Coordinates of C-alpha atoms in Angstrom, one line a residue:
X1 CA 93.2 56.7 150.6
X2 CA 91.2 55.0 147.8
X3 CA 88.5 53.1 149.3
X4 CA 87.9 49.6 147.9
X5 CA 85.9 46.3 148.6
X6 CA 87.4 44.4 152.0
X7 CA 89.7 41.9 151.1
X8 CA 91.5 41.3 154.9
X9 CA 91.1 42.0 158.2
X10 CA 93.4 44.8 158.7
X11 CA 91.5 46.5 156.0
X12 CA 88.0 45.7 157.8
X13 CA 89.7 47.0 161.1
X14 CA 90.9 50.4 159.5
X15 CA 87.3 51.5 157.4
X16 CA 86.0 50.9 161.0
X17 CA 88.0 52.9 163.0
X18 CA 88.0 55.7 160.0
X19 CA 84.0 55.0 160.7
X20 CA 84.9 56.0 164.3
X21 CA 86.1 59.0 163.4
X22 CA 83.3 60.0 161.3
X23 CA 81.2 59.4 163.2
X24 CA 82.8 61.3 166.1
X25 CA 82.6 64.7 163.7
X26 CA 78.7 64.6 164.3
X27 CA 76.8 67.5 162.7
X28 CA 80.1 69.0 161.5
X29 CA 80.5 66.1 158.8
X30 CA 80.3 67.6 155.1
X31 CA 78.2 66.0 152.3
X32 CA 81.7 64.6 150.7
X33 CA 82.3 62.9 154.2
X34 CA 78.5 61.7 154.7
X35 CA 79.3 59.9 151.3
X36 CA 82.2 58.6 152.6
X37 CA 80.5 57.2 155.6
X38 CA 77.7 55.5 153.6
X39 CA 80.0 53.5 151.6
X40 CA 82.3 52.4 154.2
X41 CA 79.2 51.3 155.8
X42 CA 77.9 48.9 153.1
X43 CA 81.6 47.5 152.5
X44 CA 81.9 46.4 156.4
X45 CA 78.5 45.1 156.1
X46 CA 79.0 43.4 153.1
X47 CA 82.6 41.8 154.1
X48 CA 80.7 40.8 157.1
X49 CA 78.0 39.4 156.2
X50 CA 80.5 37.1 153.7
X51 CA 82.9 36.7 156.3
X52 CA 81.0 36.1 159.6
X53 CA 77.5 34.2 158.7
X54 CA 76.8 33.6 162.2
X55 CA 74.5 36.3 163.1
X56 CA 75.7 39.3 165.0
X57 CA 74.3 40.8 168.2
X58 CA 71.5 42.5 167.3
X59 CA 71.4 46.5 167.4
X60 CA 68.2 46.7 168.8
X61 CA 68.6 44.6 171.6
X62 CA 70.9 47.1 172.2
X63 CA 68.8 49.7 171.9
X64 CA 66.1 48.7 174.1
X65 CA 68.9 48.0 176.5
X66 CA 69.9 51.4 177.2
X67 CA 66.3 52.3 176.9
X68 CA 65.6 50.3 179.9
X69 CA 69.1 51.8 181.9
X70 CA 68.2 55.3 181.4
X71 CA 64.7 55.0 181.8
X72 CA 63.7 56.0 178.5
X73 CA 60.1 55.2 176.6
X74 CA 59.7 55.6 172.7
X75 CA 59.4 59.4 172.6
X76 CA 62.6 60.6 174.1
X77 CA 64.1 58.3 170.5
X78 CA 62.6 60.8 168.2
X79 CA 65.3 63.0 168.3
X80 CA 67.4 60.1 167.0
X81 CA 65.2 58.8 164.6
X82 CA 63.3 61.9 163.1
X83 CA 59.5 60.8 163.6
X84 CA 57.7 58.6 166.2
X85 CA 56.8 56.2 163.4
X86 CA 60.3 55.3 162.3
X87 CA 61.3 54.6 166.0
X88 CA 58.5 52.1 165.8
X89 CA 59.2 50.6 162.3
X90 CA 63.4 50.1 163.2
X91 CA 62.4 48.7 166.7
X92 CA 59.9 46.1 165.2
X93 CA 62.3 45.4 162.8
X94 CA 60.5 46.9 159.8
X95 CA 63.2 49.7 158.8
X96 CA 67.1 49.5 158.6
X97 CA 69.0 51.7 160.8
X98 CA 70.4 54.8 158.6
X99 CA 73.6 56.3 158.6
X100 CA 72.3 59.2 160.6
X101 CA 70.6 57.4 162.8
X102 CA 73.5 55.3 163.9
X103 CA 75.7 58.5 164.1
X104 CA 72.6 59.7 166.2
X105 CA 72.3 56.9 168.8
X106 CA 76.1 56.7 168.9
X107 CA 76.9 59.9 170.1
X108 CA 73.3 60.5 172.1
X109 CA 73.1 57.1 173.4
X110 CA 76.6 56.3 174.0
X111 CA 76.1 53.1 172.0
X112 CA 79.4 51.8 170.1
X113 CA 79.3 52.0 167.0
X114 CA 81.0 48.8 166.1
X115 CA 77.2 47.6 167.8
X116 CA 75.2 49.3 165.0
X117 CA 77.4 49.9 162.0
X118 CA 76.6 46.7 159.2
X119 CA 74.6 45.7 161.9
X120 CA 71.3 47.5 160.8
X121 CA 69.3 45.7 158.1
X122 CA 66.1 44.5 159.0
X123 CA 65.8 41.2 161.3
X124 CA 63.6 38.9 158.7
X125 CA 63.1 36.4 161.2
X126 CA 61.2 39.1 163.3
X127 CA 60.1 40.9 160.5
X128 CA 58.6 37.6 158.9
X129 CA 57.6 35.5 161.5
X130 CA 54.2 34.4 162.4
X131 CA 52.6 37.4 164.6
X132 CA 49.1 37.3 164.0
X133 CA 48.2 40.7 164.9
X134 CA 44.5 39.9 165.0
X135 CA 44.8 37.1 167.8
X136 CA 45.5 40.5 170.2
X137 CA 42.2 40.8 171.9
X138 CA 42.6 44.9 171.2
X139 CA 38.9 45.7 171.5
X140 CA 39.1 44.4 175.2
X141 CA 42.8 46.6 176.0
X142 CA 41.0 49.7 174.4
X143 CA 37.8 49.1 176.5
X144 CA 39.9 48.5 179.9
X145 CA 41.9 52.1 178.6
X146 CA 45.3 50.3 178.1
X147 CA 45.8 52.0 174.5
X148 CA 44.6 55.2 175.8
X149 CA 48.1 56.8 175.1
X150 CA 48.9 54.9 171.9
X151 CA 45.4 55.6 170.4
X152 CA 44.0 57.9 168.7
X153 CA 46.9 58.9 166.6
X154 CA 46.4 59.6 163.0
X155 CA 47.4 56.9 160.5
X156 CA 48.8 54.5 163.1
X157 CA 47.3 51.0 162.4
X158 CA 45.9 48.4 165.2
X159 CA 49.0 46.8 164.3
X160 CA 51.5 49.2 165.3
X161 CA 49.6 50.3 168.5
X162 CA 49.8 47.1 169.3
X163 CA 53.6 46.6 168.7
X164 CA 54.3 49.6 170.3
X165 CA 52.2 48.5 173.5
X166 CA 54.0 45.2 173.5
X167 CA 57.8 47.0 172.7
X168 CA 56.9 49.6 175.3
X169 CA 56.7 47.0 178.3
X170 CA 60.1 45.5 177.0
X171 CA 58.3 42.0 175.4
X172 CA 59.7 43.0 172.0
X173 CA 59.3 39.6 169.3
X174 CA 62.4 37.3 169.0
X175 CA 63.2 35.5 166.0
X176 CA 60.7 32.4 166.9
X177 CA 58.5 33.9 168.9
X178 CA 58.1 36.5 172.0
X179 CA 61.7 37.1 174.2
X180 CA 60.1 36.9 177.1
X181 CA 59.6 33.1 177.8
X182 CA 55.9 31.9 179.5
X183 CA 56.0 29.1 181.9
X184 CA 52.9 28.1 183.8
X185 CA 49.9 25.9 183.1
X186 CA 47.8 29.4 181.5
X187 CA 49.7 29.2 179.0
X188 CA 48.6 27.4 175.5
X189 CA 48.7 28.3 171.7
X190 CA 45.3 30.1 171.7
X191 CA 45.7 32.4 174.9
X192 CA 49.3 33.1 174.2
X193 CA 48.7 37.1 172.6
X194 CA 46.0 37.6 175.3
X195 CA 48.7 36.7 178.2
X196 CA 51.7 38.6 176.6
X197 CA 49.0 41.7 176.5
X198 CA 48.0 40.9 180.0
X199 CA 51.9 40.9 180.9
X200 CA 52.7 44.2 179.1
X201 CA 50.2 45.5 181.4
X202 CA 51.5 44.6 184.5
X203 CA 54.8 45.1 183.4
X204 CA 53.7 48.4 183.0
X205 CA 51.6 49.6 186.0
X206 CA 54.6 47.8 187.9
X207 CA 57.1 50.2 186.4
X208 CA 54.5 53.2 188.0
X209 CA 55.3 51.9 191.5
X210 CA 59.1 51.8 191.7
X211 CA 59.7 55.0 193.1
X212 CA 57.8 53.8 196.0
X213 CA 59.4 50.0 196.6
X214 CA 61.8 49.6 198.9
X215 CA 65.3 47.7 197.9
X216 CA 65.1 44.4 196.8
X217 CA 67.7 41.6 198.1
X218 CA 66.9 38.0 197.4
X219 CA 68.8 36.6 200.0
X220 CA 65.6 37.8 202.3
X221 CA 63.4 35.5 200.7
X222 CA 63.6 32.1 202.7
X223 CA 60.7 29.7 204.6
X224 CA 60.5 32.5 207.1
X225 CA 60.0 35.3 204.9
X226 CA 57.3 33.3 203.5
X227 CA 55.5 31.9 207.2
X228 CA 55.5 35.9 208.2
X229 CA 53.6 36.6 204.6
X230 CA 51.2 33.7 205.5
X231 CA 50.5 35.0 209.0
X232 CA 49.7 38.1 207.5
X233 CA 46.4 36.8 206.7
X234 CA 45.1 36.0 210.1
X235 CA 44.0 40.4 209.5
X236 CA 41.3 41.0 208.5
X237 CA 43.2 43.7 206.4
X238 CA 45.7 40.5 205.7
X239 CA 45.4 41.3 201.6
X240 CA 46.2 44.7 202.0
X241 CA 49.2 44.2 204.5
X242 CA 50.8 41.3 201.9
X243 CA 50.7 43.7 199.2
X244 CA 52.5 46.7 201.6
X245 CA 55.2 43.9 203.1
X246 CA 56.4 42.7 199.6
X247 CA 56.6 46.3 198.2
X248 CA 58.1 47.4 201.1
X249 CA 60.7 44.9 200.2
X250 CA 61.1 45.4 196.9
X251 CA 58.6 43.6 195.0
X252 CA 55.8 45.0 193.1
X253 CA 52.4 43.7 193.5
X254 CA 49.8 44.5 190.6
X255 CA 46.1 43.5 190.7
X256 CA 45.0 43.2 187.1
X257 CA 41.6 41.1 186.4
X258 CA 42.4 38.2 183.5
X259 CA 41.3 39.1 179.8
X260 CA 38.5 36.9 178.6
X261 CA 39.7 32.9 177.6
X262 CA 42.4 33.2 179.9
X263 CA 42.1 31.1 183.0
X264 CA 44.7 33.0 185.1
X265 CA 45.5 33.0 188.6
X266 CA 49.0 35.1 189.0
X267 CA 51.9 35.6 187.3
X268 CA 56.0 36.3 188.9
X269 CA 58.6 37.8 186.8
X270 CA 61.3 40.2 186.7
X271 CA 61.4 43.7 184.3
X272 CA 64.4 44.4 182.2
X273 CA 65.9 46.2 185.4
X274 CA 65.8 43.0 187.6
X275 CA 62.8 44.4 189.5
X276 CA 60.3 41.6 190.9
X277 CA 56.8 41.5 189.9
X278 CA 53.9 39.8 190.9
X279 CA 51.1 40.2 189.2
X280 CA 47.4 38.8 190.3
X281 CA 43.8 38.9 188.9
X282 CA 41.8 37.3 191.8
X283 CA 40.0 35.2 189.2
X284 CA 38.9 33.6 192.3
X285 CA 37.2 36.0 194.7
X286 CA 37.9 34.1 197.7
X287 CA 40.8 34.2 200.3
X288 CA 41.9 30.6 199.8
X289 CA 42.6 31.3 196.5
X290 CA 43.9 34.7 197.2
X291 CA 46.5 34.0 199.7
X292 CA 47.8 30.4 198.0
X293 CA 48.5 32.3 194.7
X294 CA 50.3 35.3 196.8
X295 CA 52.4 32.4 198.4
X296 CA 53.1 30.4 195.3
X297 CA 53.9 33.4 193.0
X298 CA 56.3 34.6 196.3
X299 CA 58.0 31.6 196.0
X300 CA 58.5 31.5 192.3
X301 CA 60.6 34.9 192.8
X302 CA 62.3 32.9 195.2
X303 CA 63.4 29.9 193.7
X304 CA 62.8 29.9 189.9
X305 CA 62.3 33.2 188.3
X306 CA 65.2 34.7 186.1
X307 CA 65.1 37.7 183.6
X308 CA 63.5 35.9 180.5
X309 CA 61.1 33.8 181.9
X310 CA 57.5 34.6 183.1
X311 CA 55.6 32.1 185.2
X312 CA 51.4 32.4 184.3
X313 CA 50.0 30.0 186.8
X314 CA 46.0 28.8 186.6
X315 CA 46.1 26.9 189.8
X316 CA 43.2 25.2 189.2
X317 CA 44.9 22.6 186.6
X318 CA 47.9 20.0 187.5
X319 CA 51.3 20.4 186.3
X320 CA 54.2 18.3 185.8
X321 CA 57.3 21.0 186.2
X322 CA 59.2 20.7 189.1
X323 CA 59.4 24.4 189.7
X324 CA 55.4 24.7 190.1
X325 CA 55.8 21.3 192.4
X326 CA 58.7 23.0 194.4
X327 CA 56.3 26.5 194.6
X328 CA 53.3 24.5 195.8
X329 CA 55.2 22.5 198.2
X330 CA 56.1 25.8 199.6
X331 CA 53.3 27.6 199.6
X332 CA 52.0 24.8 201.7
X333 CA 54.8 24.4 204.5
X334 CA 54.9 28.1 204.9
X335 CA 50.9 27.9 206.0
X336 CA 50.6 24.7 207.3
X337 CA 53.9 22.6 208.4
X338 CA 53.4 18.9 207.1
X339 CA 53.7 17.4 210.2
X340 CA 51.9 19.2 211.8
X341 CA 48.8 18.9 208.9
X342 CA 48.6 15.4 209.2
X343 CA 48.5 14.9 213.0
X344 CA 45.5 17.8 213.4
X345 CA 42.3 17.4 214.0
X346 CA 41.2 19.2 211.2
X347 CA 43.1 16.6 208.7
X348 CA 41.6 13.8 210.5
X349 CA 38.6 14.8 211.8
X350 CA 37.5 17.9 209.5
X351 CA 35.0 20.4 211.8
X352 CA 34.7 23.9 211.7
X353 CA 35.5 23.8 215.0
X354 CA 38.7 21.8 214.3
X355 CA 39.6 23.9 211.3
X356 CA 38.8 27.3 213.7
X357 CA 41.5 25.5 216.3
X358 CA 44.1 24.9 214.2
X359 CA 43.4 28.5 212.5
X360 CA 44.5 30.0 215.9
X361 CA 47.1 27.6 216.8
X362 CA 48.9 28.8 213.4
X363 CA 48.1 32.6 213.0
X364 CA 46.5 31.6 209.6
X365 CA 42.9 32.6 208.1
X366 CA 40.7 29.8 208.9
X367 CA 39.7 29.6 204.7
X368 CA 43.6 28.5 204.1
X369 CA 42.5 25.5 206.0
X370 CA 39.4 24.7 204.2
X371 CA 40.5 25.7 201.0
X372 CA 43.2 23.0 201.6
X373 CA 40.5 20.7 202.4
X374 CA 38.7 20.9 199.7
X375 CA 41.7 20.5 197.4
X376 CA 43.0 17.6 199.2
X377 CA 39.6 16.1 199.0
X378 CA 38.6 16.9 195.6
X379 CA 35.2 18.4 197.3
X380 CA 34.6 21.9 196.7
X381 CA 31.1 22.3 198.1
X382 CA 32.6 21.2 201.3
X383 CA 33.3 24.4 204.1
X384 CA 32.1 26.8 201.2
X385 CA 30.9 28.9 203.8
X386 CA 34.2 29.2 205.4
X387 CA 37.1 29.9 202.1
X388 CA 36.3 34.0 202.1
X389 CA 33.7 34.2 198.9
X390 CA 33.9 37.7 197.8
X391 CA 36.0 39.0 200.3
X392 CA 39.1 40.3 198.1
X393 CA 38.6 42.2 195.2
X394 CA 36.5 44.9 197.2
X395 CA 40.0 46.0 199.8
X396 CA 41.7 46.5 195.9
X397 CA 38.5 48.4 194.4
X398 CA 38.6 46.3 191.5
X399 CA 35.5 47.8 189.5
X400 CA 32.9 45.5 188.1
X401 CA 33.7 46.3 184.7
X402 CA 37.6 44.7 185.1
X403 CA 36.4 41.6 187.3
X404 CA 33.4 41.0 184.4
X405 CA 36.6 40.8 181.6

């Protein structure tokens, strides 16, 4: 059969399914039939690209998506793509998919073909979009050891450890910006790259700890779940026992100190594979804070989180998104009923012996009273003896180094 540009669909449909077959032959394909191959592949992409103008799924996406199912980090692509630079280059959208690579990935990845063939050339939204490589705060991530495995290679540039770094954790760049979607008062123009770095990270450590969660159903989480987590604290080993009850149901918990010009509290998302991760950086060294982050991150898995967005919550500042309201309101009920808040002695008459009473009454750590106080009152030199200064970060050995960052 004489092959000739695509004038109808029948004639699309038939070059891809003699594709198929072509593809199907694998190594055993000869040069006339590699030829063959290459040319059907720019006539479908060409008809294509004439005949459907609305973008098509993206190849990479599915890519990384049967990275993420079977587990699979850059390395183990080599095979497919010949050197660890080109897996780099076609996953950040810097180098078009070849012939043999999409026979490759077809057959070792099990990808369709109809996915990858005229589906390959370089994604020039990603590819020419506004990444500022420099904004990446890369001297602090090679100082805390984050790069330590994409470093040190030999003619890689900052830029592509950095892409790598991000593309390993799964935050690989859409066509306007980052997929993975921030939500949270942290967030703002000039601390967006340090916060997607900080997220890779936790992302990342996260992934370390799955073997050891236990299974995740959300149908668990409810006000209870969320008033045992709260009486959890009246331990004096409360931190430490959070951390084990939400792993041992499933969610990852990861202690990673903020980067510098990042006011950052916590952080709840979901990896690629649906797990749940909470991520905090006990900015704050003081059990108030500590176990009202816990709480409001807990309740953002809860309620709010789905698999593209990310909430980054500084605590400190107001918002005016319902889901943060609905997490704070939460937070609060699951410590301290408001009911019962407003008819205690410590609302009305605020002691330390009135905050001690109430502590007792509800199981809770008597600095989740006065922390509350001082919120509610706008006074934070009020019961600072009582909110748990410095009592955190030593039960997760965070080193002075991290907490300094």
């Amino acid at each position: 059969m004489i092959t000739k540009v695509i004038q109808t669909e029948n004639q699309y449909h038939a070059y891809l399914e003699e594709i198929q077959m072509l593809i199907s032959l694998g190594s055993s394909l000869n040069s006339e039939q590699k030829d063959k191959l290459e040319l059907l592949s720019v006539l479908i992409e060409t008809y294509e690209n004439t005949k459907y103008p609305v973008e098509s799924p993206n190849p990479i996406d599915a890519i990384l998506f049967r990275m993420s199912e079977k587990g699979l980090k850059q390395a183990d692509l080599v095979q497919y793509f010949g050197t660890s630079s080109r897996v780099s280059e076609v996953l950040g959208g810097k180098r078009p998919l070849t012939v043999q690579m999409i026979r490759a990935l077809s057959i070792g990845l099990g990808i369709s073909a109809d996915v990858l063939i005229g589906l390959s050339m370089p994604n020039t939204a990603v590819t020419n979009n506004a990444i500022d490589w420099s904004k990446f705060p890369i001297k602090e991530m090679a100082k805390r050891g984050w790069l330590s495995n994409l470093m040190g290679k030999t003619k890689t540039s900052a830029e592509d450890v950095i892409r790598n770094y991000i593309l390993d954790a799964g935050l690989q760049f859409g066509a306007a910006s980052f997929r993975k979607t921030l939500v949270g008062a942290a967030e703002s123009p000039t601390t967006r790259y340090a916060l997607y770095a900080w997220l890779a990270r936790v992302i990342q450590k996260a992934r370390n700890k799955k073997s050891s969660l236990g299974i995740f159903d959300r149908e668990k989480l409810s006000a209870n779940f969320l008033r045992e987590l709260a009486q959890l604290s009246w331990s004096v080993s409360g931190p430490l026992l959070a951390v084990e009850y939400l792993e041992n149901h499933g969610i990852a918990v990861i202690i990673e100190p903020h980067l510098k010009g990042t006011l950052l509290d916590g952080a709840a998302l979901k990896d690629l594979d649906g797990t749940p991760i909470i991520g905090l950086t006990l900015r704050h060294d003081r059990l108030d804070n500590f176990w009202f982050t816990l709480l409001h991150e807990v309740a953002h898995i809860w309620k709010h989180v789905d698999k593209d967005d990310a909430f980054l919550d500084d605590l400190d500042a107001s918002s005016d998104d319902r889901r943060e309201a609905e997490a704070n309101r939460l937070s609060r009920e699951a410590f301290i009923p408001r009911l019962i808040w407003k008819r205690s002695d410590a609302f009305i008459s605020p002691s330390k012996e009135s905050i001690d009473k109430l502590s007792r009454e509800l199981k809770i750590h008597p600095a989740i009273i006065a922390g509350r106080l001082r919120r509610e009152t706008g006074n934070f030199q009020h019961f600072n003896d009582l909110v748990g200064h410095g009592l955190v970060k030593n039960m997760f050995l965070i080193t002075s180094t991290e907490s300094d960052a």
